[in-house]
PDB file of C-alpha atoms in Angstrom:
ATOM      1  CA  UNK Q   1      22.127 -14.192 -12.733  1.00 36.00           C
ATOM      2  CA  UNK Q   2      21.866 -10.400 -13.534  1.00 41.00           C
ATOM      3  CA  UNK Q   3      18.360  -9.134 -11.827  1.00 50.00           C
ATOM      4  CA  UNK Q   4      19.874  -5.625 -11.814  1.00 62.00           C
ATOM      5  CA  UNK Q   5      18.891  -5.396  -8.127  1.00 74.00           C
ATOM      6  CA  UNK Q   6      21.727  -4.118  -5.707  1.00 85.00           C
ATOM      7  CA  UNK Q   7      22.330  -5.857  -2.602  1.00 92.00           C
ATOM      8  CA  UNK Q   8      24.649  -6.573   0.255  1.00 94.00           C
ATOM      9  CA  UNK Q   9      26.510 -10.447   0.245  1.00 96.00           C
ATOM     10  CA  UNK Q  10      28.755 -12.052   2.873  1.00 97.00           C
ATOM     11  CA  UNK Q  11      32.120 -12.255   1.527  1.00 96.00           C
ATOM     12  CA  UNK Q  12      32.949 -14.581   4.893  1.00 97.00           C
ATOM     13  CA  UNK Q  13      30.814 -16.309   7.437  1.00 98.00           C
ATOM     14  CA  UNK Q  14      29.231 -14.316  10.242  1.00 98.00           C
ATOM     15  CA  UNK Q  15      28.240 -15.542  13.702  1.00 97.00           C
ATOM     16  CA  UNK Q  16      25.132 -14.187  15.275  1.00 97.00           C
ATOM     17  CA  UNK Q  17      25.267 -10.831  16.803  1.00 96.00           C
ATOM     18  CA  UNK Q  18      28.693 -10.065  14.538  1.00 97.00           C
ATOM     19  CA  UNK Q  19      28.837  -6.638  13.157  1.00 96.00           C
ATOM     20  CA  UNK Q  20      28.855  -7.205   9.360  1.00 96.00           C
ATOM     21  CA  UNK Q  21      29.615  -3.312   8.125  1.00 95.00           C
ATOM     22  CA  UNK Q  22      29.367  -0.160   9.629  1.00 94.00           C
ATOM     23  CA  UNK Q  23      29.402   3.617   8.892  1.00 94.00           C
ATOM     24  CA  UNK Q  24      30.428   6.733  11.475  1.00 94.00           C
ATOM     25  CA  UNK Q  25      27.127   8.635  12.522  1.00 90.00           C
ATOM     26  CA  UNK Q  26      28.986  11.431  10.838  1.00 91.00           C
ATOM     27  CA  UNK Q  27      28.248   9.721   7.559  1.00 93.00           C
ATOM     28  CA  UNK Q  28      24.294  10.001   7.984  1.00 93.00           C
ATOM     29  CA  UNK Q  29      22.043  12.811   6.452  1.00 95.00           C
ATOM     30  CA  UNK Q  30      19.767  13.973   8.708  1.00 93.00           C
ATOM     31  CA  UNK Q  31      16.626  14.720   7.018  1.00 95.00           C
ATOM     32  CA  UNK Q  32      14.946  16.715  10.324  1.00 91.00           C
ATOM     33  CA  UNK Q  33      16.513  18.716  13.204  1.00 85.00           C
ATOM     34  CA  UNK Q  34      17.155  16.010  15.561  1.00 77.00           C
ATOM     35  CA  UNK Q  35      16.850  18.742  18.338  1.00 75.00           C
ATOM     36  CA  UNK Q  36      13.119  19.145  17.687  1.00 74.00           C
ATOM     37  CA  UNK Q  37      10.432  17.015  18.191  1.00 68.00           C
ATOM     38  CA  UNK Q  38       7.710  17.413  15.822  1.00 72.00           C
ATOM     39  CA  UNK Q  39       5.302  14.615  16.058  1.00 74.00           C
ATOM     40  CA  UNK Q  40       3.515  16.076  12.479  1.00 84.00           C
ATOM     41  CA  UNK Q  41       6.691  15.585  10.597  1.00 90.00           C
ATOM     42  CA  UNK Q  42       5.868  13.877   7.408  1.00 94.00           C
ATOM     43  CA  UNK Q  43       7.884  12.153   4.631  1.00 95.00           C
ATOM     44  CA  UNK Q  44       7.033  14.764   2.463  1.00 97.00           C
ATOM     45  CA  UNK Q  45       8.659  17.697   4.854  1.00 96.00           C
ATOM     46  CA  UNK Q  46      11.996  14.990   4.514  1.00 96.00           C
ATOM     47  CA  UNK Q  47      11.793  15.388   0.991  1.00 97.00           C
ATOM     48  CA  UNK Q  48      11.859  19.110   1.184  1.00 97.00           C
ATOM     49  CA  UNK Q  49      14.915  19.328   3.866  1.00 97.00           C
ATOM     50  CA  UNK Q  50      16.468  16.758   1.538  1.00 98.00           C
ATOM     51  CA  UNK Q  51      16.222  18.710  -1.502  1.00 98.00           C
ATOM     52  CA  UNK Q  52      17.154  21.840   0.258  1.00 97.00           C
ATOM     53  CA  UNK Q  53      19.773  20.819   2.397  1.00 97.00           C
ATOM     54  CA  UNK Q  54      21.738  18.612   0.368  1.00 97.00           C
ATOM     55  CA  UNK Q  55      20.053  18.650  -3.404  1.00 97.00           C
ATOM     56  CA  UNK Q  56      19.899  22.288  -4.002  1.00 96.00           C
ATOM     57  CA  UNK Q  57      22.653  23.310  -1.680  1.00 96.00           C
ATOM     58  CA  UNK Q  58      25.975  23.700  -3.948  1.00 97.00           C
ATOM     59  CA  UNK Q  59      28.429  23.022  -1.133  1.00 97.00           C
ATOM     60  CA  UNK Q  60      26.399  20.081   0.461  1.00 97.00           C
ATOM     61  CA  UNK Q  61      25.813  18.415  -2.885  1.00 96.00           C
ATOM     62  CA  UNK Q  62      29.777  18.297  -3.680  1.00 97.00           C
ATOM     63  CA  UNK Q  63      30.106  17.251  -0.407  1.00 96.00           C
ATOM     64  CA  UNK Q  64      27.822  14.235  -0.467  1.00 97.00           C
ATOM     65  CA  UNK Q  65      28.522  13.697  -4.517  1.00 97.00           C
ATOM     66  CA  UNK Q  66      29.787  10.318  -3.918  1.00 95.00           C
ATOM     67  CA  UNK Q  67      26.672   9.212  -2.401  1.00 96.00           C
ATOM     68  CA  UNK Q  68      24.382  11.451  -4.219  1.00 96.00           C
ATOM     69  CA  UNK Q  69      25.342   9.845  -7.458  1.00 95.00           C
ATOM     70  CA  UNK Q  70      24.190   6.026  -6.193  1.00 93.00           C
ATOM     71  CA  UNK Q  71      20.718   6.888  -5.277  1.00 94.00           C
ATOM     72  CA  UNK Q  72      18.095   5.664  -7.840  1.00 93.00           C
ATOM     73  CA  UNK Q  73      16.775   7.702 -10.773  1.00 92.00           C
ATOM     74  CA  UNK Q  74      13.327   7.541 -12.425  1.00 90.00           C
ATOM     75  CA  UNK Q  75      14.919   5.374 -14.777  1.00 89.00           C
ATOM     76  CA  UNK Q  76      17.083   2.866 -12.770  1.00 86.00           C
ATOM     77  CA  UNK Q  77      15.974   1.191  -9.745  1.00 83.00           C
ATOM     78  CA  UNK Q  78      12.815   2.777  -9.588  1.00 90.00           C
ATOM     79  CA  UNK Q  79       9.667   0.985  -8.001  1.00 92.00           C
ATOM     80  CA  UNK Q  80       6.704   3.808  -8.118  1.00 95.00           C
ATOM     81  CA  UNK Q  81       4.961   3.902  -4.998  1.00 97.00           C
ATOM     82  CA  UNK Q  82       1.308   4.633  -4.536  1.00 97.00           C
ATOM     83  CA  UNK Q  83       2.316   8.076  -4.724  1.00 96.00           C
ATOM     84  CA  UNK Q  84       2.781   7.740  -8.566  1.00 97.00           C
ATOM     85  CA  UNK Q  85      -0.738   6.081  -9.077  1.00 97.00           C
ATOM     86  CA  UNK Q  86      -3.552   7.670 -10.871  1.00 96.00           C
ATOM     87  CA  UNK Q  87      -6.860   8.414  -8.264  1.00 96.00           C
ATOM     88  CA  UNK Q  88      -8.416   5.126  -9.850  1.00 97.00           C
ATOM     89  CA  UNK Q  89      -5.515   2.871  -9.289  1.00 97.00           C
ATOM     90  CA  UNK Q  90      -5.326   4.134  -5.727  1.00 98.00           C
ATOM     91  CA  UNK Q  91      -9.164   3.402  -5.148  1.00 98.00           C
ATOM     92  CA  UNK Q  92      -8.367  -0.260  -6.935  1.00 97.00           C
ATOM     93  CA  UNK Q  93      -6.341  -0.769  -4.064  1.00 98.00           C
ATOM     94  CA  UNK Q  94      -9.247  -1.174  -1.963  1.00 98.00           C
ATOM     95  CA  UNK Q  95      -7.650  -1.523   1.392  1.00 98.00           C
ATOM     96  CA  UNK Q  96      -9.021   1.460   3.716  1.00 97.00           C
ATOM     97  CA  UNK Q  97      -5.558   1.788   5.335  1.00 96.00           C
ATOM     98  CA  UNK Q  98      -3.619   2.276   2.252  1.00 97.00           C
ATOM     99  CA  UNK Q  99      -6.235   3.982   0.013  1.00 98.00           C
ATOM    100  CA  UNK Q 100      -6.384   6.519   2.932  1.00 97.00           C
ATOM    101  CA  UNK Q 101      -2.653   7.084   3.220  1.00 97.00           C
ATOM    102  CA  UNK Q 102      -1.759   7.257  -0.261  1.00 97.00           C
ATOM    103  CA  UNK Q 103      -4.400   9.901  -0.906  1.00 97.00           C
ATOM    104  CA  UNK Q 104      -3.381  11.823   2.136  1.00 97.00           C
ATOM    105  CA  UNK Q 105       0.226  11.563   0.879  1.00 97.00           C
ATOM    106  CA  UNK Q 106      -0.610  12.964  -2.640  1.00 97.00           C
ATOM    107  CA  UNK Q 107      -2.081  15.921  -0.880  1.00 97.00           C
ATOM    108  CA  UNK Q 108       0.861  16.933   1.082  1.00 97.00           C
ATOM    109  CA  UNK Q 109       3.371  16.676  -1.579  1.00 98.00           C
ATOM    110  CA  UNK Q 110       1.035  18.936  -3.784  1.00 97.00           C
ATOM    111  CA  UNK Q 111       0.779  21.522  -0.769  1.00 97.00           C
ATOM    112  CA  UNK Q 112       4.084  21.329   0.136  1.00 97.00           C
ATOM    113  CA  UNK Q 113       5.231  21.963  -3.616  1.00 98.00           C
ATOM    114  CA  UNK Q 114       2.945  25.058  -3.548  1.00 97.00           C
ATOM    115  CA  UNK Q 115       4.251  26.748  -0.275  1.00 97.00           C
ATOM    116  CA  UNK Q 116       8.079  25.686  -1.039  1.00 96.00           C
ATOM    117  CA  UNK Q 117       8.376  26.441  -4.504  1.00 97.00           C
ATOM    118  CA  UNK Q 118       9.889  23.280  -5.556  1.00 97.00           C
ATOM    119  CA  UNK Q 119       8.063  21.638  -8.657  1.00 97.00           C
ATOM    120  CA  UNK Q 120       5.416  18.729  -7.897  1.00 97.00           C
ATOM    121  CA  UNK Q 121       7.520  16.282  -9.916  1.00 97.00           C
ATOM    122  CA  UNK Q 122      10.558  16.939  -8.374  1.00 97.00           C
ATOM    123  CA  UNK Q 123       8.905  16.568  -4.477  1.00 98.00           C
ATOM    124  CA  UNK Q 124       7.169  13.752  -5.297  1.00 98.00           C
ATOM    125  CA  UNK Q 125      10.462  11.860  -6.570  1.00 98.00           C
ATOM    126  CA  UNK Q 126      11.932  13.082  -3.626  1.00 98.00           C
ATOM    127  CA  UNK Q 127       9.088  11.656  -1.445  1.00 98.00           C
ATOM    128  CA  UNK Q 128       9.655   8.395  -2.789  1.00 97.00           C
ATOM    129  CA  UNK Q 129      13.661   8.413  -1.984  1.00 97.00           C
ATOM    130  CA  UNK Q 130      13.120   9.494   1.646  1.00 97.00           C
ATOM    131  CA  UNK Q 131      10.178   6.896   1.887  1.00 96.00           C
ATOM    132  CA  UNK Q 132      12.027   4.162   0.277  1.00 95.00           C
ATOM    133  CA  UNK Q 133      15.557   4.572   1.395  1.00 95.00           C
ATOM    134  CA  UNK Q 134      15.906   6.488   4.780  1.00 95.00           C
ATOM    135  CA  UNK Q 135      15.784   4.682   8.335  1.00 93.00           C
ATOM    136  CA  UNK Q 136      13.771   5.671  11.428  1.00 88.00           C
ATOM    137  CA  UNK Q 137      16.024   6.285  14.833  1.00 85.00           C
ATOM    138  CA  UNK Q 138      15.004   6.969  17.874  1.00 77.00           C
ATOM    139  CA  UNK Q 139      17.554   9.171  19.717  1.00 71.00           C
ATOM    140  CA  UNK Q 140      17.618  10.937  23.461  1.00 65.00           C
ATOM    141  CA  UNK Q 141      17.015  14.735  23.334  1.00 57.00           C
ATOM    142  CA  UNK Q 142      17.145  17.248  25.866  1.00 55.00           C
ATOM    143  CA  UNK Q 143      13.576  17.813  27.356  1.00 48.00           C
ATOM    144  CA  UNK Q 144      13.318  21.244  28.855  1.00 46.00           C
ATOM    145  CA  UNK Q 145      10.660  20.074  31.341  1.00 42.00           C
ATOM    146  CA  UNK Q 146      13.498  17.582  33.110  1.00 41.00           C
ATOM    147  CA  UNK Q 147      15.043  19.293  35.965  1.00 44.00           C
ATOM    148  CA  UNK Q 148      18.646  20.223  35.380  1.00 45.00           C
ATOM    149  CA  UNK Q 149      21.070  17.307  36.234  1.00 46.00           C
ATOM    150  CA  UNK Q 150      18.304  14.765  35.740  1.00 46.00           C
ATOM    151  CA  UNK Q 151      18.619  12.272  33.050  1.00 47.00           C
ATOM    152  CA  UNK Q 152      16.405  13.168  30.261  1.00 48.00           C
ATOM    153  CA  UNK Q 153      13.869  10.308  29.024  1.00 52.00           C
ATOM    154  CA  UNK Q 154      12.518  12.702  25.950  1.00 62.00           C
ATOM    155  CA  UNK Q 155      12.808  10.313  22.920  1.00 67.00           C
ATOM    156  CA  UNK Q 156      12.623  11.540  19.628  1.00 72.00           C
ATOM    157  CA  UNK Q 157      12.282   9.699  16.245  1.00 79.00           C
ATOM    158  CA  UNK Q 158      14.319  11.146  13.272  1.00 85.00           C
ATOM    159  CA  UNK Q 159      14.831   9.892   9.767  1.00 91.00           C
ATOM    160  CA  UNK Q 160      18.048   9.364   8.326  1.00 94.00           C
ATOM    161  CA  UNK Q 161      19.829   8.457   4.922  1.00 96.00           C
ATOM    162  CA  UNK Q 162      22.824   6.128   5.760  1.00 96.00           C
ATOM    163  CA  UNK Q 163      24.845   5.598   2.785  1.00 95.00           C
ATOM    164  CA  UNK Q 164      25.639   2.282   1.411  1.00 92.00           C
ATOM    165  CA  UNK Q 165      23.502   0.763   3.883  1.00 94.00           C
ATOM    166  CA  UNK Q 166      20.530   1.381   2.192  1.00 94.00           C
ATOM    167  CA  UNK Q 167      21.359  -0.923  -0.507  1.00 93.00           C
ATOM    168  CA  UNK Q 168      20.716  -4.011   1.500  1.00 95.00           C
ATOM    169  CA  UNK Q 169      17.362  -5.681   0.446  1.00 95.00           C
ATOM    170  CA  UNK Q 170      14.404  -6.643   2.527  1.00 94.00           C
ATOM    171  CA  UNK Q 171      13.014 -10.079   3.700  1.00 94.00           C
ATOM    172  CA  UNK Q 172       9.851 -10.064   5.486  1.00 91.00           C
ATOM    173  CA  UNK Q 173      10.357 -13.566   7.012  1.00 91.00           C
ATOM    174  CA  UNK Q 174      13.858 -14.486   6.471  1.00 93.00           C
ATOM    175  CA  UNK Q 175      15.889 -11.402   7.092  1.00 95.00           C
ATOM    176  CA  UNK Q 176      19.434 -12.692   8.728  1.00 96.00           C
ATOM    177  CA  UNK Q 177      20.480  -9.055  10.004  1.00 96.00           C
ATOM    178  CA  UNK Q 178      19.326  -5.777  11.557  1.00 94.00           C
ATOM    179  CA  UNK Q 179      20.259  -2.214  12.058  1.00 93.00           C
ATOM    180  CA  UNK Q 180      21.943  -1.691  15.233  1.00 89.00           C
ATOM    181  CA  UNK Q 181      23.201   1.999  16.713  1.00 87.00           C
ATOM    182  CA  UNK Q 182      26.347   1.607  18.830  1.00 86.00           C
ATOM    183  CA  UNK Q 183      26.903   4.151  21.439  1.00 80.00           C
ATOM    184  CA  UNK Q 184      24.198   6.472  20.421  1.00 68.00           C
ATOM    185  CA  UNK Q 185      24.963   8.762  23.258  1.00 68.00           C
ATOM    186  CA  UNK Q 186      28.730   9.465  21.988  1.00 70.00           C
ATOM    187  CA  UNK Q 187      29.820  11.790  19.407  1.00 69.00           C
ATOM    188  CA  UNK Q 188      31.631   9.030  17.506  1.00 79.00           C
ATOM    189  CA  UNK Q 189      28.210   6.697  17.311  1.00 86.00           C
ATOM    190  CA  UNK Q 190      28.084   4.362  14.758  1.00 92.00           C
ATOM    191  CA  UNK Q 191      25.406   2.650  12.547  1.00 93.00           C
ATOM    192  CA  UNK Q 192      25.908  -0.858  12.040  1.00 94.00           C
ATOM    193  CA  UNK Q 193      24.358  -3.880  10.289  1.00 96.00           C
ATOM    194  CA  UNK Q 194      24.529  -6.960  12.968  1.00 96.00           C
ATOM    195  CA  UNK Q 195      23.747 -10.473  12.317  1.00 97.00           C
ATOM    196  CA  UNK Q 196      20.543 -11.682  13.815  1.00 97.00           C
ATOM    197  CA  UNK Q 197      21.613 -15.406  12.962  1.00 97.00           C
ATOM    198  CA  UNK Q 198      24.592 -17.275  11.161  1.00 98.00           C
ATOM    199  CA  UNK Q 199      25.075 -16.076   7.908  1.00 97.00           C
ATOM    200  CA  UNK Q 200      27.079 -18.317   5.520  1.00 97.00           C
ATOM    201  CA  UNK Q 201      29.701 -17.089   2.686  1.00 97.00           C
ATOM    202  CA  UNK Q 202      28.150 -15.417  -0.356  1.00 96.00           C
ATOM    203  CA  UNK Q 203      24.323 -15.412   1.484  1.00 96.00           C
ATOM    204  CA  UNK Q 204      22.741 -12.341   0.906  1.00 96.00           C
ATOM    205  CA  UNK Q 205      22.572  -9.872   3.690  1.00 97.00           C
ATOM    206  CA  UNK Q 206      19.174  -8.789   4.135  1.00 96.00           C
ATOM    207  CA  UNK Q 207      16.849  -6.621   6.860  1.00 96.00           C
ATOM    208  CA  UNK Q 208      13.235  -6.219   7.656  1.00 94.00           C
ATOM    209  CA  UNK Q 209      12.184  -2.709   6.594  1.00 94.00           C
ATOM    210  CA  UNK Q 210       9.919  -0.584   8.575  1.00 85.00           C
ATOM    211  CA  UNK Q 211      10.270   1.733  11.716  1.00 74.00           C
ATOM    212  CA  UNK Q 212       9.666  -1.031  13.814  1.00 73.00           C
ATOM    213  CA  UNK Q 213      11.496  -3.903  12.016  1.00 74.00           C
ATOM    214  CA  UNK Q 214       8.336  -5.370  10.471  1.00 84.00           C
ATOM    215  CA  UNK Q 215       6.203  -3.841   8.163  1.00 92.00           C
ATOM    216  CA  UNK Q 216       2.754  -5.168   6.383  1.00 95.00           C
ATOM    217  CA  UNK Q 217       2.262  -5.566   2.777  1.00 96.00           C
ATOM    218  CA  UNK Q 218       0.416  -2.200   3.117  1.00 96.00           C
ATOM    219  CA  UNK Q 219       3.523  -0.326   4.430  1.00 96.00           C
ATOM    220  CA  UNK Q 220       5.860  -2.007   1.905  1.00 96.00           C
ATOM    221  CA  UNK Q 221       3.899  -0.852  -1.245  1.00 97.00           C
ATOM    222  CA  UNK Q 222       3.074   2.431   0.343  1.00 97.00           C
ATOM    223  CA  UNK Q 223       6.877   3.130   1.270  1.00 96.00           C
ATOM    224  CA  UNK Q 224       8.893   0.989  -0.877  1.00 95.00           C
ATOM    225  CA  UNK Q 225       6.758   0.131  -3.878  1.00 96.00           C
ATOM    226  CA  UNK Q 226       6.882  -3.919  -3.707  1.00 95.00           C
ATOM    227  CA  UNK Q 227       5.033  -6.452  -2.466  1.00 95.00           C
ATOM    228  CA  UNK Q 228       6.507  -9.232  -0.534  1.00 93.00           C
ATOM    229  CA  UNK Q 229       6.265 -12.617  -1.507  1.00 91.00           C
ATOM    230  CA  UNK Q 230       5.832 -13.691   2.126  1.00 91.00           C
ATOM    231  CA  UNK Q 231       5.243 -11.817   4.936  1.00 93.00           C
ATOM    232  CA  UNK Q 232       3.248 -13.334   7.802  1.00 92.00           C
ATOM    233  CA  UNK Q 233       2.789  -9.772   9.761  1.00 94.00           C
ATOM    234  CA  UNK Q 234      -0.313  -9.644   7.093  1.00 96.00           C
ATOM    235  CA  UNK Q 235      -2.270 -12.336   8.647  1.00 95.00           C
ATOM    236  CA  UNK Q 236      -1.772 -10.862  12.263  1.00 94.00           C
ATOM    237  CA  UNK Q 237      -3.121  -7.454  10.964  1.00 95.00           C
ATOM    238  CA  UNK Q 238      -6.086  -9.168   9.206  1.00 95.00           C
ATOM    239  CA  UNK Q 239      -7.059 -11.329  12.359  1.00 93.00           C
ATOM    240  CA  UNK Q 240      -6.637  -8.280  14.511  1.00 93.00           C
ATOM    241  CA  UNK Q 241      -8.883  -6.211  12.352  1.00 90.00           C
ATOM    242  CA  UNK Q 242     -10.274  -2.766  13.197  1.00 90.00           C
ATOM    243  CA  UNK Q 243     -10.347   0.538  11.556  1.00 91.00           C
ATOM    244  CA  UNK Q 244      -8.538   0.373   7.977  1.00 94.00           C
ATOM    245  CA  UNK Q 245      -9.298  -3.330   7.664  1.00 96.00           C
ATOM    246  CA  UNK Q 246     -11.057  -5.207   5.234  1.00 96.00           C
ATOM    247  CA  UNK Q 247     -12.100  -8.081   7.839  1.00 92.00           C
ATOM    248  CA  UNK Q 248     -13.057 -10.838   5.194  1.00 95.00           C
ATOM    249  CA  UNK Q 249     -13.034 -11.912   1.728  1.00 95.00           C
ATOM    250  CA  UNK Q 250     -16.633 -10.969   1.243  1.00 95.00           C
ATOM    251  CA  UNK Q 251     -15.501  -7.309   1.929  1.00 96.00           C
ATOM    252  CA  UNK Q 252     -13.489  -7.116  -1.301  1.00 97.00           C
ATOM    253  CA  UNK Q 253     -15.124  -6.501  -4.745  1.00 97.00           C
ATOM    254  CA  UNK Q 254     -13.507  -9.050  -6.459  1.00 96.00           C
ATOM    255  CA  UNK Q 255     -12.404 -12.811  -5.685  1.00 96.00           C
ATOM    256  CA  UNK Q 256      -8.939 -14.206  -5.487  1.00 96.00           C
ATOM    257  CA  UNK Q 257      -9.230 -16.227  -8.676  1.00 96.00           C
ATOM    258  CA  UNK Q 258     -10.353 -13.037 -10.383  1.00 96.00           C
ATOM    259  CA  UNK Q 259      -7.265 -11.274  -9.405  1.00 96.00           C
ATOM    260  CA  UNK Q 260      -5.054 -13.950 -10.388  1.00 95.00           C
ATOM    261  CA  UNK Q 261      -6.704 -14.092 -13.883  1.00 95.00           C
ATOM    262  CA  UNK Q 262      -6.292 -10.546 -14.480  1.00 94.00           C
ATOM    263  CA  UNK Q 263      -2.575 -10.596 -13.600  1.00 92.00           C
ATOM    264  CA  UNK Q 264      -1.997 -13.897 -15.967  1.00 92.00           C
ATOM    265  CA  UNK Q 265      -3.652 -11.985 -18.813  1.00 90.00           C
ATOM    266  CA  UNK Q 266      -2.526  -8.536 -18.265  1.00 83.00           C
ATOM    267  CA  UNK Q 267       1.490  -9.057 -18.221  1.00 71.00           C
ATOM    268  CA  UNK Q 268       3.826  -6.582 -18.649  1.00 69.00           C
ATOM    269  CA  UNK Q 269       0.950  -3.973 -19.930  1.00 77.00           C
ATOM    270  CA  UNK Q 270      -0.779  -3.827 -16.363  1.00 87.00           C
ATOM    271  CA  UNK Q 271       1.814  -0.796 -15.447  1.00 92.00           C
ATOM    272  CA  UNK Q 272       0.730   0.196 -11.450  1.00 94.00           C
ATOM    273  CA  UNK Q 273      -2.271  -2.334 -11.654  1.00 95.00           C
ATOM    274  CA  UNK Q 274       0.427  -5.140 -11.702  1.00 94.00           C
ATOM    275  CA  UNK Q 275       1.654  -4.167  -7.920  1.00 95.00           C
ATOM    276  CA  UNK Q 276      -2.384  -3.295  -7.175  1.00 97.00           C
ATOM    277  CA  UNK Q 277      -3.225  -6.657  -8.210  1.00 96.00           C
ATOM    278  CA  UNK Q 278      -0.217  -8.536  -6.348  1.00 96.00           C
ATOM    279  CA  UNK Q 279      -1.072  -6.317  -3.139  1.00 97.00           C
ATOM    280  CA  UNK Q 280      -4.917  -7.796  -3.239  1.00 97.00           C
ATOM    281  CA  UNK Q 281      -3.740 -11.186  -4.154  1.00 97.00           C
ATOM    282  CA  UNK Q 282      -1.447 -11.136  -1.570  1.00 97.00           C
ATOM    283  CA  UNK Q 283      -3.657  -9.770   1.343  1.00 97.00           C
ATOM    284  CA  UNK Q 284      -6.613 -12.243   0.279  1.00 97.00           C
ATOM    285  CA  UNK Q 285      -4.289 -15.080   0.687  1.00 96.00           C
ATOM    286  CA  UNK Q 286      -3.206 -13.858   3.993  1.00 96.00           C
ATOM    287  CA  UNK Q 287      -6.594 -14.231   5.843  1.00 94.00           C
ATOM    288  CA  UNK Q 288      -6.580 -16.994   8.703  1.00 90.00           C
ATOM    289  CA  UNK Q 289      -8.664 -20.032   8.240  1.00 85.00           C
ATOM    290  CA  UNK Q 290     -12.247 -19.804   9.394  1.00 73.00           C
ATOM    291  CA  UNK Q 291     -12.472 -21.260  12.846  1.00 55.00           C
TER     292      UNK Q 291
END
């Protein structure tokens, strides 16, 4: 069956902890200077660097053409994130956490487009590419506050694009592999996909997206443009509660049944509202049973 979705499949069986595939670290496209610690660095900042360092740099564009040509376009393999929603559609998400993040990112894209001179539409799509295709990697950096001869304990989290590894699809509750960095302190380090349990021949290889290897439905929609059918981390998020969370079903403006009916009636005509409704129904189904 052709689903028009790309992915990675095992051509032979793999044992737990076995390396499935790997690429040398020299093949990674950094989206931030790894020697600089910047806690305020955003996805949109990474998009500016992606465009300036790789896409709009003729020499780099030629060097990385084989990879850049595999990236999604607006016409193919594109799942809009809330960056592309109207303000009204963002408000319809209702969940304070994602509403706030979506509005902040749209403002960041607008401000950076103005300051960098990059057209808004170009930066908006590049931000989507960076959010949905890049990986967050922790590396050690030289800390000037550490005495000479001592081991540096400073960690920096950077965004990188990993050619072809970014075609691996997501599974929230049933992933069978993870990203693994081999020999990170060496010049010849490798980015590898490692099996976390046995994988049969012909089985799709999946990982769990997100900086920490787990991601809520809010995070998946915000950064990747989809809502997974199953995601047990949502129940944990709702049980924990706190700022940015609707803590009970009574806090929503509609019921689960009303959202399901709207999805059934709207069909393909819903546009972005289809994912808005999928998100709302997914979150409403995730509340833990009342004690």
